[in-house]
Amino acid sequence: MKRVIKLNAKNLSLLPKEVAIPAYDRSKIKTGIVHIGIGGFHRAHQAFYTDQVLHRNSVKDWGICGIALLAGDRKIFDTLSDQDGLYTLMTTEPDGTLTARVIGSVVEYLFAPDNTSAVLGKIADPDIKIITLTITEGGYNFNAATGDFLNDEPSIQWDLKNPKNPKTVFGYLTQALKLRRDRGIAGLTIQSCDNIQKNGDTTRKMLLAYIKEAEPGLIDWIEKNITFPNSMVDRITPVTTPSDIDNLKSAYGIEDKWPVVCEPFIQWVIEDIYTNGRPEWEYVGVQFVTDVGPYERMKISLLNAGHSLLGLPGALHGYSYIHEVVHDQLFAIFLCDFMDKEVTPILDEVPGINLDAYKKSLIERFGNSQIKDKVARICHQSSAKIPKFLLPTIMEQLKAGGPVNRSALVIAAWCRYSEGIDEVGNKYQVDDEMKEILQEKALLSHKDHLAFLRIESIFGDLINSGRFTDTYIDALLSLYNKGVINCIKDINIK
Ligand code: CS2
């Protein structure tokens, strides 16, 4: 039986040699970045890149303070507190080779619901030069169809009425930036790391829309002192399971309450418009470019939409994992045809990227059976994802007169999925902010076939495209009558 060592700063030197540990003195690292939304993805991606930067001699200014913003985030805060901010990143190659590395870049952590003033003080601290965000696609709080900020959301209304005691990222940023301005502290960079096209522009637009209501006098200062780079982020990071925790213990003797599991692949492409300095991430593989647009579009419309294309129909068929779906030849062909025929024609050239090789690599990445990415993770919050991942492709293809039948089948599968029961008869929870309306309209769709598409805050005026609604109704009726496998077989021979 292996000796088991609890992960914390004091025990680092006791860990087995094959596990890389921070080789820098963490006590000398100053916090320069505040990250809001310290979940698995941030810990697999930005914190990993930053950990590598901190290994470079003389870099001391770019430690991360991780903010757990929501009441439900207490567990990650407790884990980080218990482990001195340390956690293990477990990367698994398709052949099963596991690499474990302890990441040290998260040097501070705060739980916002218990410590609002500390969070505001931290963001206003002159040492903080960058605020990064992973607040999920839904966290930007806009109407998918119009792009307008949703002022009526109860949490936004709360923040408007209780500015000193905010709950949302918008309320926090507004108060903290006001402190910075009032204290004469320099501006900073606010950087979204979520899967939204033009994620920086979107963050700026939504924050300014909130500030217009909450603190209009601050707008001018923000415009002059804050930049919002766009970026494309990529690394498949499944939800950590109890068996991942056990594997880490049995393979390396490390007791870590919340390690992160991810694929080997990683990519980050960023628009280089920082207003107050940044880490030299380019030395550890990050790409800085002047126009991120083509990279974002490529990634979101191929990888993220590709995930939904496997996830929603795959779940209906009763699959549990993404690799199982893509190992099914029928689904693999369906995905390849979607990428080639519906997405590729609307993509711009992406500098330095061979699209054929990129698409091939996606099939391999989705097929990595070692990372055990659940279809449930992909289907979760589809109402926040589909409008960003798939609807832009549909709208462009409708404009261009191009094919939309594979995309329409994905939307029809989403409708059918929202009933909460798969084709094998298994019931599941539809885990979505909009689940009531999704479920209601999905059930109604058996009689009124366009009911689901009439959810305007998701689909906008898509309902007015006769070409789309005809294709969609065909797909939905075929799903009801023949099941998902036969629909995919039919579409694959077209
Ligand atoms: C996934 C993403 O949530 C989803 O539906 O497509 O989390 C995806 O795994 C990441 O964006 C990969 O970079």
Short mmCIF file of C-alpha atoms and ligand atoms in Angstrom, two decimals:
data_model
loop_
_atom_site.label_atom_id
_atom_site.label_comp_id
_atom_site.label_asym_id
_atom_site.label_seq_id
_atom_site.Cartn_x
_atom_site.Cartn_y
_atom_site.Cartn_z
CA MET A 1 0.00 0.00 0.00
CA LYS A 2 1.41 3.39 -1.05
CA ARG A 3 2.00 6.04 1.56
CA VAL A 4 -0.69 8.70 1.12
CA ILE A 5 0.31 12.35 1.43
CA LYS A 6 -2.17 15.14 1.85
CA LEU A 7 -1.57 17.92 -0.64
CA ASN A 8 -0.54 21.21 0.98
CA ALA A 9 2.47 23.56 0.98
CA LYS A 10 4.20 21.83 3.88
CA ASN A 11 4.03 18.40 2.21
CA LEU A 12 5.15 19.42 -1.29
CA SER A 13 8.67 18.07 -0.94
CA LEU A 14 7.33 14.68 0.19
CA LEU A 15 5.48 14.02 -3.07
CA PRO A 16 6.86 11.37 -5.45
CA LYS A 17 9.57 12.59 -7.81
CA GLU A 18 7.56 11.90 -10.95
CA VAL A 19 5.03 14.55 -9.96
CA ALA A 20 6.21 18.03 -10.98
CA ILE A 21 5.80 20.60 -8.22
CA PRO A 22 6.24 24.39 -8.20
CA ALA A 23 9.99 24.97 -8.28
CA TYR A 24 9.59 28.66 -7.38
CA ASP A 25 9.21 30.10 -3.90
CA ARG A 26 5.46 30.67 -3.67
CA SER A 27 5.84 32.87 -0.61
CA LYS A 28 7.65 35.46 -2.76
CA ILE A 29 5.00 35.63 -5.47
CA LYS A 30 2.93 38.81 -5.54
CA THR A 31 -0.66 38.64 -6.74
CA GLY A 32 -1.11 40.50 -10.04
CA ILE A 33 -4.24 38.78 -11.40
CA VAL A 34 -7.68 38.38 -9.88
CA HIS A 35 -9.60 35.53 -11.43
CA ILE A 36 -13.36 35.40 -10.99
CA GLY A 37 -14.88 31.91 -11.30
CA ILE A 38 -12.18 29.55 -10.13
CA GLY A 39 -13.49 26.27 -11.51
CA GLY A 40 -11.94 23.34 -13.34
CA PHE A 41 -11.38 25.11 -16.65
CA HIS A 42 -9.43 28.01 -15.17
CA ARG A 43 -7.30 25.60 -13.18
CA ALA A 44 -6.56 23.47 -16.29
CA HIS A 45 -5.87 26.44 -18.54
CA GLN A 46 -4.86 29.93 -17.41
CA ALA A 47 -3.51 28.84 -14.01
CA PHE A 48 -1.45 26.15 -15.76
CA TYR A 49 0.04 28.62 -18.26
CA THR A 50 0.71 31.07 -15.45
CA ASP A 51 2.36 28.39 -13.32
CA GLN A 52 4.81 27.85 -16.18
CA VAL A 53 5.49 31.59 -16.43
CA LEU A 54 6.24 31.68 -12.70
CA HIS A 55 8.90 29.04 -13.29
CA ARG A 56 10.84 31.54 -15.35
CA ASN A 57 13.61 33.19 -13.35
CA SER A 58 12.74 36.53 -11.82
CA VAL A 59 9.00 36.45 -12.57
CA LYS A 60 7.33 37.31 -9.27
CA ASP A 61 4.40 39.60 -10.05
CA TRP A 62 1.81 37.34 -11.55
CA GLY A 63 0.31 35.18 -8.86
CA ILE A 64 -3.44 34.61 -9.09
CA CYS A 65 -6.10 35.39 -6.51
CA GLY A 66 -9.01 33.04 -7.24
CA ILE A 67 -12.46 34.37 -6.40
CA ALA A 68 -15.28 31.94 -5.70
CA LEU A 69 -18.18 34.27 -6.51
CA LEU A 70 -21.35 32.29 -6.01
CA ALA A 71 -22.82 30.76 -2.87
CA GLY A 72 -22.50 27.34 -4.55
CA ASP A 73 -18.73 27.83 -4.93
CA ARG A 74 -17.95 27.31 -1.24
CA LYS A 75 -16.52 23.84 -1.84
CA ILE A 76 -13.76 25.01 -4.17
CA PHE A 77 -12.87 27.79 -1.74
CA ASP A 78 -12.72 25.34 1.19
CA THR A 79 -10.56 22.97 -0.87
CA LEU A 80 -8.12 25.68 -1.91
CA SER A 81 -7.93 26.99 1.67
CA ASP A 82 -7.25 23.52 2.96
CA GLN A 83 -4.54 22.87 0.36
CA ASP A 84 -2.85 26.31 0.39
CA GLY A 85 -4.16 26.97 -3.13
CA LEU A 86 -2.40 23.87 -4.50
CA TYR A 87 -4.08 21.27 -6.66
CA THR A 88 -3.04 18.49 -9.02
CA LEU A 89 -3.55 18.73 -12.76
CA MET A 90 -4.00 15.24 -14.21
CA THR A 91 -3.47 14.98 -17.95
CA THR A 92 -4.28 11.73 -19.70
CA GLU A 93 -3.03 10.75 -23.14
CA PRO A 94 -5.33 8.64 -25.33
CA ASP A 95 -3.07 5.62 -24.61
CA GLY A 96 -3.74 6.01 -20.88
CA THR A 97 -0.43 7.64 -19.89
CA LEU A 98 -1.21 9.84 -16.90
CA THR A 99 0.87 12.87 -15.98
CA ALA A 100 0.33 14.62 -12.68
CA ARG A 101 1.64 18.08 -11.91
CA VAL A 102 0.98 20.26 -8.88
CA ILE A 103 0.08 23.82 -9.86
CA GLY A 104 1.21 26.66 -7.63
CA SER A 105 0.04 29.83 -9.38
CA VAL A 106 -3.11 30.29 -7.28
CA VAL A 107 -1.55 32.00 -4.28
CA GLU A 108 -4.68 33.60 -2.80
CA TYR A 109 -8.37 32.73 -2.76
CA LEU A 110 -11.48 34.48 -1.50
CA PHE A 111 -15.08 33.40 -1.05
CA ALA A 112 -17.09 36.44 -2.13
CA PRO A 113 -20.39 35.69 -0.31
CA ASP A 114 -18.54 35.71 3.05
CA ASN A 115 -16.08 38.44 2.31
CA THR A 116 -17.39 41.09 -0.06
CA SER A 117 -15.13 43.86 1.19
CA ALA A 118 -11.99 41.74 0.82
CA VAL A 119 -12.92 40.98 -2.80
CA LEU A 120 -13.60 44.65 -3.58
CA GLY A 121 -10.37 45.66 -1.86
CA LYS A 122 -8.41 43.06 -3.79
CA ILE A 123 -9.68 44.18 -7.20
CA ALA A 124 -8.94 47.78 -6.22
CA ASP A 125 -5.40 46.91 -5.06
CA PRO A 126 -2.74 48.76 -7.13
CA ASP A 127 -0.80 45.47 -7.58
CA ILE A 128 -3.69 43.97 -9.54
CA LYS A 129 -3.16 44.53 -13.24
CA ILE A 130 -5.56 42.03 -14.79
CA ILE A 131 -8.96 40.60 -13.92
CA THR A 132 -9.78 37.41 -15.76
CA LEU A 133 -13.20 35.78 -15.91
CA THR A 134 -14.65 32.33 -16.41
CA ILE A 135 -18.24 32.98 -15.52
CA THR A 136 -19.77 30.58 -18.11
CA GLU A 137 -21.51 31.46 -21.36
CA GLY A 138 -24.70 32.35 -19.44
CA GLY A 139 -22.86 34.64 -17.01
CA TYR A 140 -22.71 37.54 -19.46
CA ASN A 141 -26.41 38.00 -18.94
CA PHE A 142 -27.64 39.06 -22.36
CA ASN A 143 -30.59 38.18 -24.49
CA ALA A 144 -29.23 35.72 -27.05
CA ALA A 145 -31.46 37.01 -29.81
CA THR A 146 -31.00 40.78 -29.36
CA GLY A 147 -27.63 40.92 -27.61
CA ASP A 148 -29.13 43.30 -25.01
CA PHE A 149 -28.11 43.21 -21.35
CA LEU A 150 -30.84 41.69 -19.15
CA ASN A 151 -31.49 44.40 -16.57
CA ASP A 152 -34.55 42.63 -15.19
CA GLU A 153 -32.67 39.60 -13.86
CA PRO A 154 -33.35 39.38 -10.12
CA SER A 155 -29.66 39.26 -9.21
CA ILE A 156 -28.96 42.36 -11.32
CA GLN A 157 -31.88 44.15 -9.70
CA TRP A 158 -30.48 43.17 -6.31
CA ASP A 159 -27.08 44.64 -7.19
CA LEU A 160 -28.64 47.86 -8.45
CA LYS A 161 -30.50 48.25 -5.16
CA ASN A 162 -27.66 47.04 -2.90
CA PRO A 163 -24.50 48.34 -4.55
CA LYS A 164 -22.36 47.85 -1.46
CA ASN A 165 -23.40 44.24 -1.13
CA PRO A 166 -23.28 42.87 -4.68
CA LYS A 167 -23.89 39.31 -5.84
CA THR A 168 -23.00 39.43 -9.53
CA VAL A 169 -19.75 39.98 -11.35
CA PHE A 170 -21.18 43.24 -12.70
CA GLY A 171 -21.92 44.60 -9.24
CA TYR A 172 -18.49 43.61 -7.93
CA LEU A 173 -16.58 45.06 -10.86
CA THR A 174 -18.50 48.33 -10.70
CA GLN A 175 -17.85 48.90 -7.01
CA ALA A 176 -14.21 47.87 -7.22
CA LEU A 177 -13.47 49.98 -10.30
CA LYS A 178 -15.11 52.93 -8.62
CA LEU A 179 -12.76 52.45 -5.66
CA ARG A 180 -9.80 52.36 -8.04
CA ARG A 181 -10.86 55.56 -9.73
CA ASP A 182 -11.60 57.37 -6.44
CA ARG A 183 -8.22 56.35 -5.04
CA GLY A 184 -6.40 57.46 -8.19
CA ILE A 185 -5.16 53.94 -8.98
CA ALA A 186 -4.27 52.98 -12.56
CA GLY A 187 -6.71 51.12 -14.77
CA LEU A 188 -6.37 47.45 -15.64
CA THR A 189 -7.34 44.80 -18.14
CA ILE A 190 -10.53 42.78 -17.87
CA GLN A 191 -10.22 39.58 -19.83
CA SER A 192 -12.97 37.09 -20.53
CA CYS A 193 -11.92 33.43 -20.86
CA ASP A 194 -15.35 32.10 -21.85
CA ASN A 195 -16.52 30.61 -25.14
CA ILE A 196 -18.26 33.60 -26.64
CA GLN A 197 -17.35 35.14 -29.95
CA LYS A 198 -15.80 38.53 -29.27
CA ASN A 199 -15.72 37.68 -25.58
CA GLY A 200 -13.79 40.86 -24.73
CA ASP A 201 -16.14 43.17 -26.65
CA THR A 202 -19.09 41.38 -25.09
CA THR A 203 -17.73 41.81 -21.57
CA ARG A 204 -17.19 45.49 -22.21
CA LYS A 205 -20.66 45.98 -23.64
CA MET A 206 -22.40 44.16 -20.78
CA LEU A 207 -20.37 45.86 -18.05
CA LEU A 208 -21.04 49.29 -19.55
CA ALA A 209 -24.75 48.49 -19.86
CA TYR A 210 -24.83 47.68 -16.15
CA ILE A 211 -22.76 50.71 -15.18
CA LYS A 212 -25.02 52.97 -17.20
CA GLU A 213 -27.78 52.08 -14.74
CA ALA A 214 -25.69 51.69 -11.61
CA GLU A 215 -22.96 54.33 -11.78
CA PRO A 216 -23.11 56.37 -14.98
CA GLY A 217 -20.35 58.73 -13.79
CA LEU A 218 -17.87 55.86 -14.05
CA ILE A 219 -18.27 55.23 -17.78
CA ASP A 220 -15.78 57.82 -18.90
CA TRP A 221 -13.05 56.49 -16.58
CA ILE A 222 -13.66 52.92 -17.78
CA GLU A 223 -13.45 53.95 -21.40
CA LYS A 224 -10.10 55.62 -20.79
CA ASN A 225 -8.53 53.17 -18.36
CA ILE A 226 -9.78 49.64 -18.99
CA THR A 227 -9.15 47.35 -21.95
CA PHE A 228 -11.03 44.16 -22.77
CA PRO A 229 -9.00 41.81 -25.01
CA ASN A 230 -10.81 39.22 -27.07
CA SER A 231 -9.46 35.70 -26.73
CA MET A 232 -9.95 32.11 -27.78
CA VAL A 233 -9.53 29.54 -25.02
CA ASP A 234 -9.32 25.78 -25.43
CA ARG A 235 -8.79 22.71 -23.30
CA ILE A 236 -11.37 19.97 -22.73
CA THR A 237 -11.82 19.72 -18.98
CA PRO A 238 -14.38 17.21 -17.74
CA VAL A 239 -15.95 17.42 -14.31
CA THR A 240 -13.70 15.73 -11.71
CA THR A 241 -15.21 12.48 -10.39
CA PRO A 242 -14.59 10.51 -7.16
CA SER A 243 -12.75 7.91 -9.23
CA ASP A 244 -10.28 10.56 -10.48
CA ILE A 245 -9.56 11.38 -6.84
CA ASP A 246 -9.04 7.67 -6.10
CA ASN A 247 -6.78 7.22 -9.16
CA LEU A 248 -4.54 10.03 -8.03
CA LYS A 249 -4.30 8.42 -4.64
CA SER A 250 -3.53 4.95 -5.94
CA ALA A 251 -1.16 6.02 -8.74
CA TYR A 252 0.83 8.67 -6.85
CA GLY A 253 -0.21 8.51 -3.20
CA ILE A 254 -1.55 12.08 -3.32
CA GLU A 255 -4.64 13.01 -1.36
CA ASP A 256 -6.14 15.96 -3.22
CA LYS A 257 -9.78 16.84 -2.54
CA TRP A 258 -10.29 18.41 -5.94
CA PRO A 259 -7.74 17.64 -8.64
CA VAL A 260 -8.46 18.73 -12.21
CA VAL A 261 -8.52 16.24 -15.09
CA CYS A 262 -7.97 17.43 -18.64
CA GLU A 263 -6.81 16.47 -22.10
CA PRO A 264 -3.19 17.08 -23.18
CA PHE A 265 -4.18 19.67 -25.82
CA ILE A 266 -4.20 23.34 -24.83
CA GLN A 267 -4.55 26.59 -26.77
CA TRP A 268 -4.98 30.28 -25.93
CA VAL A 269 -5.01 33.02 -28.55
CA ILE A 270 -5.28 36.57 -27.25
CA GLU A 271 -5.60 40.08 -28.62
CA ASP A 272 -2.62 41.96 -27.19
CA ILE A 273 -4.24 45.10 -25.78
CA TYR A 274 -3.30 45.09 -22.11
CA THR A 275 -3.42 48.43 -20.42
CA ASN A 276 -1.27 47.78 -17.35
CA GLY A 277 1.16 44.98 -18.25
CA ARG A 278 0.74 41.22 -18.53
CA PRO A 279 2.68 38.01 -17.86
CA GLU A 280 4.94 36.84 -20.67
CA TRP A 281 2.55 34.06 -21.52
CA GLU A 282 4.00 33.93 -25.05
CA TYR A 283 7.02 32.07 -23.63
CA VAL A 284 4.80 29.19 -22.56
CA GLY A 285 2.82 28.71 -25.75
CA VAL A 286 0.16 31.44 -25.72
CA GLN A 287 -0.34 33.18 -29.06
CA PHE A 288 -0.79 36.96 -29.19
CA VAL A 289 -2.43 38.25 -32.38
CA THR A 290 -4.08 41.43 -33.60
CA ASP A 291 -7.32 39.77 -34.71
CA VAL A 292 -8.65 36.86 -32.67
CA GLY A 293 -11.93 36.71 -34.63
CA PRO A 294 -11.01 33.88 -37.04
CA TYR A 295 -9.62 31.72 -34.21
CA GLU A 296 -12.67 32.23 -32.01
CA ARG A 297 -15.09 31.48 -34.81
CA MET A 298 -13.20 28.37 -35.81
CA LYS A 299 -13.02 27.01 -32.29
CA ILE A 300 -16.54 27.82 -31.16
CA SER A 301 -18.30 26.76 -34.34
CA LEU A 302 -16.29 23.56 -34.82
CA LEU A 303 -15.32 22.35 -31.35
CA ASN A 304 -18.07 23.70 -29.11
CA ALA A 305 -20.87 23.22 -31.64
CA GLY A 306 -19.34 19.82 -32.49
CA HIS A 307 -19.60 18.92 -28.83
CA SER A 308 -23.30 19.83 -28.76
CA LEU A 309 -23.83 17.87 -31.97
CA LEU A 310 -22.42 14.78 -30.29
CA GLY A 311 -23.87 15.52 -26.85
CA LEU A 312 -27.57 16.15 -27.52
CA PRO A 313 -28.24 13.42 -30.12
CA GLY A 314 -25.77 11.14 -28.28
CA ALA A 315 -27.66 11.56 -25.01
CA LEU A 316 -30.94 10.76 -26.77
CA HIS A 317 -29.47 7.50 -28.01
CA GLY A 318 -28.46 6.67 -24.43
CA TYR A 319 -24.70 7.27 -24.59
CA SER A 320 -23.02 8.55 -21.41
CA TYR A 321 -19.64 9.73 -22.68
CA ILE A 322 -18.51 11.87 -25.61
CA HIS A 323 -15.87 9.33 -26.68
CA GLU A 324 -18.56 6.63 -26.97
CA VAL A 325 -20.57 8.87 -29.28
CA VAL A 326 -17.68 9.75 -31.58
CA HIS A 327 -16.47 6.13 -31.67
CA ASP A 328 -19.84 5.30 -33.23
CA GLN A 329 -19.09 5.64 -36.97
CA LEU A 330 -22.52 7.04 -37.73
CA PHE A 331 -22.04 9.92 -35.34
CA ALA A 332 -18.45 10.48 -36.52
CA ILE A 333 -19.61 10.83 -40.12
CA PHE A 334 -22.44 13.11 -39.01
CA LEU A 335 -19.92 15.32 -37.21
CA CYS A 336 -17.41 15.39 -40.10
CA ASP A 337 -20.10 16.30 -42.61
CA PHE A 338 -21.42 19.04 -40.33
CA MET A 339 -17.93 20.49 -40.01
CA ASP A 340 -17.13 20.23 -43.73
CA LYS A 341 -20.45 21.21 -45.26
CA GLU A 342 -22.11 23.57 -42.79
CA VAL A 343 -19.27 25.22 -40.87
CA THR A 344 -16.13 25.32 -43.03
CA PRO A 345 -17.73 27.34 -45.87
CA ILE A 346 -18.49 30.21 -43.50
CA LEU A 347 -15.08 30.36 -41.81
CA ASP A 348 -12.42 32.87 -42.74
CA GLU A 349 -8.89 31.75 -43.28
CA VAL A 350 -7.26 31.22 -39.89
CA PRO A 351 -3.60 32.31 -39.93
CA GLY A 352 -1.24 29.42 -39.20
CA ILE A 353 -4.01 26.81 -39.03
CA ASN A 354 -4.62 24.00 -41.49
CA LEU A 355 -8.37 23.51 -41.13
CA ASP A 356 -8.36 19.90 -42.33
CA ALA A 357 -5.77 18.98 -39.75
CA TYR A 358 -7.65 20.97 -37.10
CA LYS A 359 -10.91 19.10 -37.79
CA LYS A 360 -9.09 15.77 -37.75
CA SER A 361 -7.54 16.65 -34.42
CA LEU A 362 -10.99 17.40 -33.00
CA ILE A 363 -12.16 13.88 -33.82
CA GLU A 364 -9.10 12.52 -32.01
CA ARG A 365 -9.59 14.80 -29.03
CA PHE A 366 -13.28 13.94 -28.69
CA GLY A 367 -12.32 10.28 -28.98
CA ASN A 368 -9.91 10.35 -26.00
CA SER A 369 -11.58 7.69 -23.86
CA GLN A 370 -9.29 8.40 -20.93
CA ILE A 371 -10.71 11.77 -20.01
CA LYS A 372 -14.27 10.43 -19.71
CA ASP A 373 -16.10 13.59 -20.67
CA LYS A 374 -19.80 13.08 -19.96
CA VAL A 375 -22.51 14.00 -22.44
CA ALA A 376 -24.33 15.46 -19.43
CA ARG A 377 -21.62 18.13 -19.08
CA ILE A 378 -22.05 19.06 -22.72
CA CYS A 379 -25.87 19.17 -22.61
CA HIS A 380 -25.83 21.18 -19.37
CA GLN A 381 -26.96 24.82 -19.91
CA SER A 382 -27.56 24.32 -23.63
CA SER A 383 -29.78 27.41 -23.62
CA ALA A 384 -26.66 29.48 -22.92
CA LYS A 385 -24.49 27.50 -25.35
CA ILE A 386 -26.49 26.82 -28.52
CA PRO A 387 -27.08 30.53 -29.28
CA LYS A 388 -23.33 31.13 -29.12
CA PHE A 389 -22.07 27.86 -30.58
CA LEU A 390 -24.53 26.94 -33.33
CA LEU A 391 -27.06 29.66 -34.15
CA PRO A 392 -24.51 32.02 -35.78
CA THR A 393 -23.61 29.23 -38.23
CA ILE A 394 -27.26 28.62 -39.04
CA MET A 395 -27.94 32.32 -39.60
CA GLU A 396 -24.95 32.66 -41.92
CA GLN A 397 -25.83 29.58 -43.91
CA LEU A 398 -29.40 30.79 -44.30
CA LYS A 399 -28.09 34.10 -45.62
CA ALA A 400 -25.67 32.33 -47.95
CA GLY A 401 -28.24 29.80 -49.18
CA GLY A 402 -26.08 26.97 -47.82
CA PRO A 403 -27.06 23.72 -46.08
CA VAL A 404 -28.58 23.71 -42.57
CA ASN A 405 -30.01 20.21 -42.27
CA ARG A 406 -27.40 18.84 -39.85
CA SER A 407 -27.69 21.92 -37.65
CA ALA A 408 -31.47 21.61 -37.76
CA LEU A 409 -31.24 18.02 -36.58
CA VAL A 410 -29.14 19.15 -33.60
CA ILE A 411 -31.78 21.73 -32.66
CA ALA A 412 -34.54 19.13 -33.07
CA ALA A 413 -32.51 16.73 -30.90
CA TRP A 414 -32.20 19.47 -28.28
CA CYS A 415 -35.99 19.86 -28.31
CA ARG A 416 -36.49 16.12 -27.94
CA TYR A 417 -33.72 15.95 -25.27
CA SER A 418 -35.52 18.63 -23.26
CA GLU A 419 -38.37 16.18 -22.58
CA GLY A 420 -36.05 14.62 -19.97
CA ILE A 421 -36.26 11.03 -21.23
CA ASP A 422 -34.02 9.33 -23.78
CA GLU A 423 -34.96 6.83 -26.51
CA VAL A 424 -34.08 3.92 -24.25
CA GLY A 425 -36.56 5.18 -21.65
CA ASN A 426 -34.01 6.52 -19.14
CA LYS A 427 -35.07 9.67 -17.34
CA TYR A 428 -32.56 12.44 -16.59
CA GLN A 429 -32.53 15.96 -15.21
CA VAL A 430 -32.42 18.73 -17.77
CA ASP A 431 -29.81 20.90 -16.12
CA ASP A 432 -30.51 24.35 -17.51
CA GLU A 433 -31.45 27.83 -16.25
CA MET A 434 -34.37 27.73 -18.69
CA LYS A 435 -35.40 24.15 -18.05
CA GLU A 436 -39.09 24.86 -17.29
CA ILE A 437 -39.77 26.61 -20.55
CA LEU A 438 -37.56 24.21 -22.53
CA GLN A 439 -39.45 21.24 -21.17
CA GLU A 440 -42.87 22.80 -21.63
CA LYS A 441 -42.19 23.74 -25.26
CA ALA A 442 -40.53 20.38 -25.97
CA LEU A 443 -43.64 18.51 -24.86
CA LEU A 444 -45.90 20.87 -26.76
CA SER A 445 -43.85 20.30 -29.91
CA HIS A 446 -45.53 16.92 -30.51
CA LYS A 447 -48.66 18.88 -31.47
CA ASP A 448 -47.35 22.32 -32.30
CA HIS A 449 -44.12 21.42 -34.09
CA LEU A 450 -42.62 24.89 -33.95
CA ALA A 451 -43.30 25.49 -30.25
CA PHE A 452 -39.65 25.08 -29.23
CA LEU A 453 -38.36 27.39 -31.96
CA ARG A 454 -40.75 30.06 -30.72
CA ILE A 455 -38.68 30.62 -27.56
CA GLU A 456 -37.71 34.06 -28.72
CA SER A 457 -35.02 34.81 -26.15
CA ILE A 458 -33.07 31.88 -27.60
CA PHE A 459 -33.98 31.71 -31.26
CA GLY A 460 -34.92 35.32 -32.06
CA ASP A 461 -36.50 35.46 -35.50
CA LEU A 462 -35.22 32.11 -36.75
CA ILE A 463 -38.87 31.07 -36.82
CA ASN A 464 -39.37 33.43 -39.78
CA SER A 465 -37.08 31.46 -42.04
CA GLY A 466 -39.32 29.10 -43.97
CA ARG A 467 -36.33 27.16 -45.21
CA PHE A 468 -35.15 26.54 -41.67
CA THR A 469 -38.56 25.72 -40.19
CA ASP A 470 -39.29 23.20 -42.98
CA THR A 471 -35.97 21.47 -42.41
CA TYR A 472 -36.44 21.55 -38.65
CA ILE A 473 -39.96 20.11 -38.74
CA ASP A 474 -38.76 17.27 -41.00
CA ALA A 475 -35.96 16.54 -38.53
CA LEU A 476 -38.25 16.67 -35.50
CA LEU A 477 -40.90 14.41 -37.02
CA SER A 478 -38.25 11.94 -38.15
CA LEU A 479 -36.84 11.93 -34.62
CA TYR A 480 -40.28 11.16 -33.19
CA ASN A 481 -41.01 8.50 -35.79
CA LYS A 482 -37.70 6.79 -36.48
CA GLY A 483 -35.34 7.71 -33.67
CA VAL A 484 -32.03 9.47 -33.74
CA ILE A 485 -29.93 6.71 -35.33
CA ASN A 486 -32.16 6.51 -38.39
CA CYS A 487 -32.20 10.29 -38.73
CA ILE A 488 -28.41 10.33 -38.72
CA LYS A 489 -28.27 7.45 -41.23
CA ASP A 490 -30.58 9.37 -43.56
CA ILE A 491 -28.64 12.60 -43.27
CA ASN A 492 -25.27 10.87 -43.71
CA ILE A 493 -26.18 9.67 -47.21
CA LYS A 494 -27.29 13.14 -48.36
C1 CS2 B 1 -17.87 22.32 -24.13
C2 CS2 B 1 -16.70 23.15 -23.62
O1 CS2 B 1 -19.22 23.14 -22.38
C3 CS2 B 1 -19.21 22.67 -23.50
O2 CS2 B 1 -20.23 22.40 -24.12
O3 CS2 B 1 -17.95 22.40 -25.50
O4 CS2 B 1 -16.62 23.15 -22.23
C4 CS2 B 1 -15.39 22.64 -24.22
O5 CS2 B 1 -15.03 21.39 -23.67
C5 CS2 B 1 -14.27 23.64 -24.00
O6 CS2 B 1 -14.64 24.87 -24.54
C6 CS2 B 1 -12.98 23.14 -24.65
O7 CS2 B 1 -12.11 24.17 -24.80
#
